[in-house]
Tab-separated table of C-alpha atoms in Angstrom:
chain	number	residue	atom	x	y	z
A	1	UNK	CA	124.746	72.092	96.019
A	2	UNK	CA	122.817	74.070	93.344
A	3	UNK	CA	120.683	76.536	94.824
A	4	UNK	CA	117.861	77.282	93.097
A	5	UNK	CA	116.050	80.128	95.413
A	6	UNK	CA	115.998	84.013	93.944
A	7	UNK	CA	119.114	86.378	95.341
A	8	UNK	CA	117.941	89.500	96.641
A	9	UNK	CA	119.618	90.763	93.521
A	10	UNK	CA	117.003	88.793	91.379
A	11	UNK	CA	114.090	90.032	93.504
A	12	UNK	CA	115.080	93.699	93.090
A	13	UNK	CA	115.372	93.113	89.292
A	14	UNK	CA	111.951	91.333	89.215
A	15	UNK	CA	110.283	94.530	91.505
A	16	UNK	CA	111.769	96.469	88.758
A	17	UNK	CA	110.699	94.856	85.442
A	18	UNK	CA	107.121	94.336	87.280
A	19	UNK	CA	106.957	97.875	87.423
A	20	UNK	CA	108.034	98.761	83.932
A	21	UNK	CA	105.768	96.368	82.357
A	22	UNK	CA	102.612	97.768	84.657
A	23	UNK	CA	103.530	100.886	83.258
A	24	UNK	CA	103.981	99.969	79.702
A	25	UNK	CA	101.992	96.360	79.072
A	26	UNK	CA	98.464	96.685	80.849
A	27	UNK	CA	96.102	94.194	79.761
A	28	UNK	CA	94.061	96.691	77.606
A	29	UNK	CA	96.763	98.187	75.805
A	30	UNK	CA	98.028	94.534	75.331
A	31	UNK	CA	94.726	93.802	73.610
A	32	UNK	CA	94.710	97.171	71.692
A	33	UNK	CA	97.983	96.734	70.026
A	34	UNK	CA	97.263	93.321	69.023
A	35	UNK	CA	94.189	94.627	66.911
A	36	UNK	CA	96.587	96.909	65.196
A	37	UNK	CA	99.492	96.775	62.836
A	38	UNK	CA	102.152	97.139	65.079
A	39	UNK	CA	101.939	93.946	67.715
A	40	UNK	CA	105.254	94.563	69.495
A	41	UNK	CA	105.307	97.925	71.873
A	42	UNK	CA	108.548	99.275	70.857
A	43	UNK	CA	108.238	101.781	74.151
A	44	UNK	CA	108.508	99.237	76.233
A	45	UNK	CA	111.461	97.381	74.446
A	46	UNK	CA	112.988	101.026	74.878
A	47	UNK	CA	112.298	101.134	78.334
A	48	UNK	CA	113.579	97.503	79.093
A	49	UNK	CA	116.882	97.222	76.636
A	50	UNK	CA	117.916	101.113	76.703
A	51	UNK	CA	116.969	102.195	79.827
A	52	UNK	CA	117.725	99.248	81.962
A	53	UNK	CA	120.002	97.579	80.037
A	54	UNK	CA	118.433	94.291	80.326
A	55	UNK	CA	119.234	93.884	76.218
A	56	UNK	CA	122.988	92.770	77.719
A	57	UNK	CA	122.337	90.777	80.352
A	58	UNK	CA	124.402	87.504	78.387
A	59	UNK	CA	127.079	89.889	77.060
A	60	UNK	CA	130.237	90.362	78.719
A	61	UNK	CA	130.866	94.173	80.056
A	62	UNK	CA	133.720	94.817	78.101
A	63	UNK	CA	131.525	94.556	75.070
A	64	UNK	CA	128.757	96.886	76.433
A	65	UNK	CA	126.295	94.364	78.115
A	66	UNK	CA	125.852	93.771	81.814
A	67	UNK	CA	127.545	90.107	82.190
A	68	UNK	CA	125.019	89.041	84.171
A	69	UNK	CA	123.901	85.521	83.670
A	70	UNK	CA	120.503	83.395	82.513
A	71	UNK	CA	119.022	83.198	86.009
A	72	UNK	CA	118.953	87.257	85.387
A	73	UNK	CA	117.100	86.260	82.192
A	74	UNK	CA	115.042	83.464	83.926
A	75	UNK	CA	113.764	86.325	86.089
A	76	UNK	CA	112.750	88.841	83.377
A	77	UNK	CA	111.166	86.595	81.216
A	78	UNK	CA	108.821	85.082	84.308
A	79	UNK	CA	107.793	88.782	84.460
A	80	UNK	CA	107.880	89.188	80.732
A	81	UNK	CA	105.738	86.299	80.488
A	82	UNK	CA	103.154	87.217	83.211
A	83	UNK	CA	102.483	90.451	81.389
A	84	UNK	CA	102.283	88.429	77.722
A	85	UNK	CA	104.464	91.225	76.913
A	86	UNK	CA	104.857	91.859	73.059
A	87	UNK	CA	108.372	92.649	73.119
A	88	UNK	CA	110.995	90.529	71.048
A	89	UNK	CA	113.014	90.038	74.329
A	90	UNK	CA	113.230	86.091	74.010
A	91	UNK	CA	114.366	86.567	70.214
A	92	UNK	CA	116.897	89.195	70.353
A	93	UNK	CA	118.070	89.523	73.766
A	94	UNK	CA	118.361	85.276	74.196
A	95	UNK	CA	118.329	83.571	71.377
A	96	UNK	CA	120.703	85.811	68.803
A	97	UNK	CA	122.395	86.764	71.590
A	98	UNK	CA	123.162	83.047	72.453
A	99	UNK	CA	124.273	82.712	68.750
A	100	UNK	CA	126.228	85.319	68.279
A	101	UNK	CA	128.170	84.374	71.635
A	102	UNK	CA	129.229	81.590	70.108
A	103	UNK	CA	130.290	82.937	66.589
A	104	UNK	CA	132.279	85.757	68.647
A	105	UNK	CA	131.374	88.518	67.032
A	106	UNK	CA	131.918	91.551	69.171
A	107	UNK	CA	130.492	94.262	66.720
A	108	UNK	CA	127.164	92.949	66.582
A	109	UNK	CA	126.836	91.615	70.385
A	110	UNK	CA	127.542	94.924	70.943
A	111	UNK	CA	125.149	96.289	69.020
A	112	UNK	CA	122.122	94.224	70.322
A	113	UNK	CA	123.375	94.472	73.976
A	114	UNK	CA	122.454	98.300	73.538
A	115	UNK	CA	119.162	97.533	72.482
A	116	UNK	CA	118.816	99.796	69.627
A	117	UNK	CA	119.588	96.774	67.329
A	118	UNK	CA	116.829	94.061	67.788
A	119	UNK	CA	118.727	90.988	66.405
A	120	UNK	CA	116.491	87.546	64.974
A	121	UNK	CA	117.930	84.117	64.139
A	122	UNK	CA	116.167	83.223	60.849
A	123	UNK	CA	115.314	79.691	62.411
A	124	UNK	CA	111.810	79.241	62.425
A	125	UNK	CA	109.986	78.780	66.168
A	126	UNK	CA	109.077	75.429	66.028
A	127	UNK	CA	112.310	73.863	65.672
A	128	UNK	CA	113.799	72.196	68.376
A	129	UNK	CA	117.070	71.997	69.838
A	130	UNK	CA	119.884	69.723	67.968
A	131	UNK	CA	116.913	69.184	65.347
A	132	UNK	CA	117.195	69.925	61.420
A	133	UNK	CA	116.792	73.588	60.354
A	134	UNK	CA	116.082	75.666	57.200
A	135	UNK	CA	119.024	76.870	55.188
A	136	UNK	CA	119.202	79.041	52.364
A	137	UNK	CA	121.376	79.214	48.919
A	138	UNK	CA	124.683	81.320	49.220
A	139	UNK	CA	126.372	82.392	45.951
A	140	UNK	CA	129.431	85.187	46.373
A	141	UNK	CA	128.072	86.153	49.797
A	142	UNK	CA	124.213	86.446	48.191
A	143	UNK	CA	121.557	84.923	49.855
A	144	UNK	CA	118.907	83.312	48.070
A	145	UNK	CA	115.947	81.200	49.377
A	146	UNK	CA	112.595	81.726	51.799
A	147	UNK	CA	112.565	80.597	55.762
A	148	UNK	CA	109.113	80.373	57.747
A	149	UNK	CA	107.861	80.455	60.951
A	150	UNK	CA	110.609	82.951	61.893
A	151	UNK	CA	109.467	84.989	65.244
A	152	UNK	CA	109.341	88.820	65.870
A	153	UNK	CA	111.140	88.780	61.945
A	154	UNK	CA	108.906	92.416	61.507
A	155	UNK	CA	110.654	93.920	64.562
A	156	UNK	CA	113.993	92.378	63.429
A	157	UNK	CA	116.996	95.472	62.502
A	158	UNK	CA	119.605	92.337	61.520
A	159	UNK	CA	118.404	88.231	60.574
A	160	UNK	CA	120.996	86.112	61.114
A	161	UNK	CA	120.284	83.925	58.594
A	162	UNK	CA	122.238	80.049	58.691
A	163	UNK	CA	123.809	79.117	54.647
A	164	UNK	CA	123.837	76.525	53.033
A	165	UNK	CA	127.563	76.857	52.909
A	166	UNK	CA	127.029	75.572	56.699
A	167	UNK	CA	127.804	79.378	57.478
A	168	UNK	CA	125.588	81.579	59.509
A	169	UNK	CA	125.402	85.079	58.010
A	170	UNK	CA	124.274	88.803	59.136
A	171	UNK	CA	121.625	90.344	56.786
A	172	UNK	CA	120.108	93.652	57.034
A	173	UNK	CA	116.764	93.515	57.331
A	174	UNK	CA	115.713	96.090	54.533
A	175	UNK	CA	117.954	93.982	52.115
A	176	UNK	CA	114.776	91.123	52.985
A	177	UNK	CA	111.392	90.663	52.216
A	178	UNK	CA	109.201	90.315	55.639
A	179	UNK	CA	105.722	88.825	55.322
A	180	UNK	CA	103.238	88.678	58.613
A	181	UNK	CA	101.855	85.294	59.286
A	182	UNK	CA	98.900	84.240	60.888
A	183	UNK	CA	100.079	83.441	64.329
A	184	UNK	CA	97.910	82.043	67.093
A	185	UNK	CA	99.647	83.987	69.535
A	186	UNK	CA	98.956	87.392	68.717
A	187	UNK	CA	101.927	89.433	71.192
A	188	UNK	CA	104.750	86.860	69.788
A	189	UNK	CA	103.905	88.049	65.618
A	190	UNK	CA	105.588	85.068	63.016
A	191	UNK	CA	106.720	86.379	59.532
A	192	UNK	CA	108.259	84.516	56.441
A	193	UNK	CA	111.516	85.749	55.194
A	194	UNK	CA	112.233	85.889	51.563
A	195	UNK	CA	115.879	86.451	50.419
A	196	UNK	CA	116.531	87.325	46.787
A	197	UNK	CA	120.438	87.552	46.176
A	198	UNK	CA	120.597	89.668	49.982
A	199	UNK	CA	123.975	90.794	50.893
A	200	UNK	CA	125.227	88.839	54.122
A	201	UNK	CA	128.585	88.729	56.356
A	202	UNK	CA	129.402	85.009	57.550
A	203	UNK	CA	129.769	86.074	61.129
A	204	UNK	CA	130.032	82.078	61.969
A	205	UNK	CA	129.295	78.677	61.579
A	206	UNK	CA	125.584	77.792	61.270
A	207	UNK	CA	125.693	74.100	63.772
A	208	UNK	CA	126.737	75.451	66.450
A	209	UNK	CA	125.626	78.714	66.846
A	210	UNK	CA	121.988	77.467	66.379
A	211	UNK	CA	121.855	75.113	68.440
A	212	UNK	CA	123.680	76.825	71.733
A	213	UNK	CA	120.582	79.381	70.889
A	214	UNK	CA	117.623	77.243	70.257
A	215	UNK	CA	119.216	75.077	73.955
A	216	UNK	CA	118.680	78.485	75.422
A	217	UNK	CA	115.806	79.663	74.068
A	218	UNK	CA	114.150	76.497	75.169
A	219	UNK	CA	115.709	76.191	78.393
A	220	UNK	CA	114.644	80.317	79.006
A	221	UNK	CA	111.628	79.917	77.554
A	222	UNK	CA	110.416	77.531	80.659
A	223	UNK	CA	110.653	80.552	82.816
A	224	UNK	CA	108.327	82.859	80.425
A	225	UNK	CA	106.010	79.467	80.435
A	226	UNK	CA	105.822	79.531	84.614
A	227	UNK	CA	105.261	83.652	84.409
A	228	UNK	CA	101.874	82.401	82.217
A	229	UNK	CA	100.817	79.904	84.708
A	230	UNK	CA	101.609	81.712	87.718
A	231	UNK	CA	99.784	84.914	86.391
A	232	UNK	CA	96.719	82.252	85.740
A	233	UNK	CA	96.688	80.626	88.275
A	234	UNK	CA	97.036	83.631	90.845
A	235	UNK	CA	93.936	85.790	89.063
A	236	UNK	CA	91.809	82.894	89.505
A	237	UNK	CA	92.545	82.720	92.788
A	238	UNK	CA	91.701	85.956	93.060
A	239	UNK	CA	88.203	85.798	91.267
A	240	UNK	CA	87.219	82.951	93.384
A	241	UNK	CA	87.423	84.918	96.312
A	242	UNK	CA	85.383	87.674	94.977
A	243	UNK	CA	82.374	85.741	93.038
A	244	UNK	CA	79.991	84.328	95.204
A	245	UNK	CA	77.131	82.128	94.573
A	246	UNK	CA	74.343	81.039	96.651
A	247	UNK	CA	76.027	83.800	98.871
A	248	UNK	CA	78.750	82.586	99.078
A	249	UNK	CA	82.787	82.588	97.427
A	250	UNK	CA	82.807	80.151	95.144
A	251	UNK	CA	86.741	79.385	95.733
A	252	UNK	CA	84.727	78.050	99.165
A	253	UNK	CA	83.750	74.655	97.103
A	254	UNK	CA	85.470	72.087	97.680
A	255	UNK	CA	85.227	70.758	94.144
A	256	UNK	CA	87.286	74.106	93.078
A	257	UNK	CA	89.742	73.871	96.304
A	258	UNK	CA	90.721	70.702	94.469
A	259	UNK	CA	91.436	71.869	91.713
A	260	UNK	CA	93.214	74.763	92.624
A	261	UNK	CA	95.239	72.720	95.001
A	262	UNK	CA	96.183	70.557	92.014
A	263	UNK	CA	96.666	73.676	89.916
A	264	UNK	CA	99.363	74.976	92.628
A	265	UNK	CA	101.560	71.916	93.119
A	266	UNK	CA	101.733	71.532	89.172
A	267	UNK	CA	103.322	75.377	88.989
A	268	UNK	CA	105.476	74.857	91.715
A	269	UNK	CA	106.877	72.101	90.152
A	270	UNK	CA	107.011	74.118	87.094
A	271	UNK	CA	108.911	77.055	88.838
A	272	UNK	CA	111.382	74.348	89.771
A	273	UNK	CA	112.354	73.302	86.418
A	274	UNK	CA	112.335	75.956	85.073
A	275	UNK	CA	115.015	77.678	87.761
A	276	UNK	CA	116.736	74.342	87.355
A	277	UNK	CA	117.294	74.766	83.314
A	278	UNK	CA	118.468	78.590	83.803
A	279	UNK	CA	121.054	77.463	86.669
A	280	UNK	CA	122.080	74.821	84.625
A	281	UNK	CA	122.875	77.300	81.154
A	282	UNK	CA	124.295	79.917	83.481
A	283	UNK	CA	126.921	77.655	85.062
A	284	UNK	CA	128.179	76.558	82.050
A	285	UNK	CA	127.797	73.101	82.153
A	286	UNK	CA	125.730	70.442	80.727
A	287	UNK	CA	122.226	71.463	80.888
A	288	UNK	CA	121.108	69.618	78.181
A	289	UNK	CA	119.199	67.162	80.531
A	290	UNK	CA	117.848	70.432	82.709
A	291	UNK	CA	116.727	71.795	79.993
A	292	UNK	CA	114.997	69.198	77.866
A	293	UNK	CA	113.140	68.226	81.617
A	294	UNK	CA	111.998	71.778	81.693
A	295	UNK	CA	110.262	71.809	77.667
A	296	UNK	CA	109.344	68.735	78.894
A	297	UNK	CA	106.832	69.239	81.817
A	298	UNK	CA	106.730	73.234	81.263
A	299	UNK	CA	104.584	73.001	77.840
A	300	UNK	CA	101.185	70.999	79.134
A	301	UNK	CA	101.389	73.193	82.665
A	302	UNK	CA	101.095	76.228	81.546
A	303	UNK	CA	98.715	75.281	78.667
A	304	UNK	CA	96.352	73.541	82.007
A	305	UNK	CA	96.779	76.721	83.678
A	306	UNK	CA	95.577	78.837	81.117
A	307	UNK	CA	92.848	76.470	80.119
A	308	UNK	CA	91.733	76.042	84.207
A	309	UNK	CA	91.796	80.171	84.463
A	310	UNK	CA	89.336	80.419	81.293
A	311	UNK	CA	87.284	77.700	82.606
A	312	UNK	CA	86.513	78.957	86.202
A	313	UNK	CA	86.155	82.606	85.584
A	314	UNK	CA	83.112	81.342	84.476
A	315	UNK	CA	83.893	79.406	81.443
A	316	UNK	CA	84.072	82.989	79.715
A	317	UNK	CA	85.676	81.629	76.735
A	318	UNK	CA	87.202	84.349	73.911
A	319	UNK	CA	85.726	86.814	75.484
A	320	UNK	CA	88.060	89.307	73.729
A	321	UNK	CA	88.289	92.330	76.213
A	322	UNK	CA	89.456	89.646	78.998
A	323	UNK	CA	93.208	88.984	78.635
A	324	UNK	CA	93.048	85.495	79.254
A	325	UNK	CA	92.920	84.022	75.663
A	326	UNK	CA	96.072	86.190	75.143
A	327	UNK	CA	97.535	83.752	77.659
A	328	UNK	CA	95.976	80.919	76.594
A	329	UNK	CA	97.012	81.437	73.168
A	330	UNK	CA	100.853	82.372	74.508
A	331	UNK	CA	100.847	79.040	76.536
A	332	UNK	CA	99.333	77.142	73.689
A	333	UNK	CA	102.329	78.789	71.204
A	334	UNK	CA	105.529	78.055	73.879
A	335	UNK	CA	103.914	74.420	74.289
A	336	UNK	CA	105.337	73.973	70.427
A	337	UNK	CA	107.895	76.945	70.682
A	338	UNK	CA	111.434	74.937	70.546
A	339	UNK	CA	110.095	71.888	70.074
A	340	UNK	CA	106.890	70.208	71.622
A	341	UNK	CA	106.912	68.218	75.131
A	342	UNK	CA	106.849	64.923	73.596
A	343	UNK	CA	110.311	65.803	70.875
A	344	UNK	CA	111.998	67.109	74.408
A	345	UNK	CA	110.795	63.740	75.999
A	346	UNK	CA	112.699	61.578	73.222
A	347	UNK	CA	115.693	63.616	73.614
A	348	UNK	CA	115.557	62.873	77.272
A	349	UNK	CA	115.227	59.456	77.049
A	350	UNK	CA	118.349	59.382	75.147
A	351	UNK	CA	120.321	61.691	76.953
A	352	UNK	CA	119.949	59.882	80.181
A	353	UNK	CA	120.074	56.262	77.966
A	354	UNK	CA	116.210	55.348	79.287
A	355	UNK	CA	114.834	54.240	75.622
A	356	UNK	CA	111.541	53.070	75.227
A	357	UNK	CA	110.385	48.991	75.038
């Protein structure tokens, strides 16, 4: 029997990222650094991948990471994702991680399990697990050819870029050209990557390796999803306590109670999946089925949440010095991040052999 509830172990990690990020990620600052020219908060990476090690949680010990496992991850990316923390955590710690797990190579995992290498799969964002990816040209170990859509790309030290060779090759960043996109989520920045003849070292083959990182990325990314909702859902709470009208809280209507009510079950339900997709990657088994449930029901909650928290504080819209279109916008970016709810849907259906009339 799989138990899904947090080990003390968890909780202690969770008190501990909390207070990092409260530290490092307050709304305001959030807001300031998205208005500037450098989105991610490089401090706070510091603090979370040098000082607590947290870059090395999927690395094994002999290879300088922790070898913890993705519940570990589950937990700091619920906290990560409460905070909408601009940090490339998902990218670098998960998802090249994940890739360069499977292409064994020890140098680099080493590298990015210290955290002073931030590592980015050149895959762009929106592609989903076991779906069709960019590749670009590779002549005598030069690559040639432009990927999109490619997340926290202008925090990246290394791309890992996948070849048309069906290899899946190591490239400097400064041997790359890096141009910002406009992203709707402002803390998670998307760049295109343009490769003219760059130097790169196969470290592996390009099928695999993507698509053990893009499973995790998605399956991970449920627990950053729940850290939005819960974080909305909790502050309204909160507000609907305070505000009163006709002298009384408004949280006292029973209209709102409703909703709320509603609200709650649908995160709970959320936090479920999304424990069940991380237990499933870090037993090692087939979590394929976990995981495409979780991008499956994770996507629309925490895009409801966000949307109910904007709504009843008042219906205060973009009002920018309130942090709740940052998580709006976040929720509204994950919902398509890996694939959207409906591609993880069809994948279901076919993985547990349920196909439509």
């Amino acid at each position: 029997m799989t138990d899904l509830l947090y080990s003390e172990e968890e909780e202690a990690l969770r008190a501990a990222v909390r207070d990092l990020l409260a530290d490092h990620c307050d709304a305001p600052g959030v807001i300031a650094r998205t208005e500037s020219d450098a989105p991610h908060d490089l401090a706070a990476w510091k603090a979370l991948a040098d000082g607590m090690g947290l870059a090395g949680l999927l690395v094994p010990e002999e290879l300088g990471g922790q070898g913890a496992s993705h519940r570990e991850i589950a937990v700091v990316l619920e906290e990560l994702g409460r905070a909408v923390a601009p940090v490339p955590y998902l990218t670098s710690a998960v998802v090249a991680t994940e890739a360069l797990l499977e292409c064994g190579d020890e140098e680099l995992l080493g590298k990015l399990a210290s955290g002073r290498t931030i590592g980015v799969l050149a895959v762009g964002l929106q592609v989903a697990p076991g779906a069709a990816f960019q590749a670009v040209r590779v002549e005598d170990g030069r690559l040639t050819g432009e990927l999109t859509g490619i997340a926290d790309a202008v925090a990246a030290d290394v791309l890992l870029v996948p070849g048309d060779d069906g290899g899946l090759y190591a490239v400097a960043a400064d041997a790359v050209s890096v141009t910002p996109q406009v992203a709707f989520d402002l803390t998670r920045p998307l760049a295109a990557v343009t490769l003219d003849g760059a130097a790169g070292r196969r470290v592996g083959d390009a099928d695999p390796a993507v698509r053990r990182a893009l499973r995790a990325g998605a399956g991970l990314l449920a627990s950053e999803q729940f850290g939005v909702a819960e974080w909305a859902l909790t502050e309204t709470v909160r507000y609907l306590k305070e505000r009163k009208q006709f002298n009384r809280p408004v949280g006292g209507f029973q209209a709102l109670k409703h909703r709320l009510a509603q609200l709650w079950l649908e995160v709970v339900n959320l936090r479920a999946a999304a424990r069940g997709a991380a237990d499933a990657l870090a037993s090692a088994g087939d979590a394929d089925v976990l995981v495409a449930v979780a991008q499956a029901y994770a996507g629309p909650v925490a895009v409801r949440a966000a949307e109910e928290a904007l709504q009843l504080h008042a219906g205060i819209g973009m009002t920018w010095e309130h942090p709740i279109h940052l998580y709006l916008k976040r929720a509204k970016a994950d919902s398509i991040a890996f694939g959207t709810a409906g591609a993880h849907r069809e994948a279901l259906a076919a993985l547990v052999d349920l196909q439509a009339p």
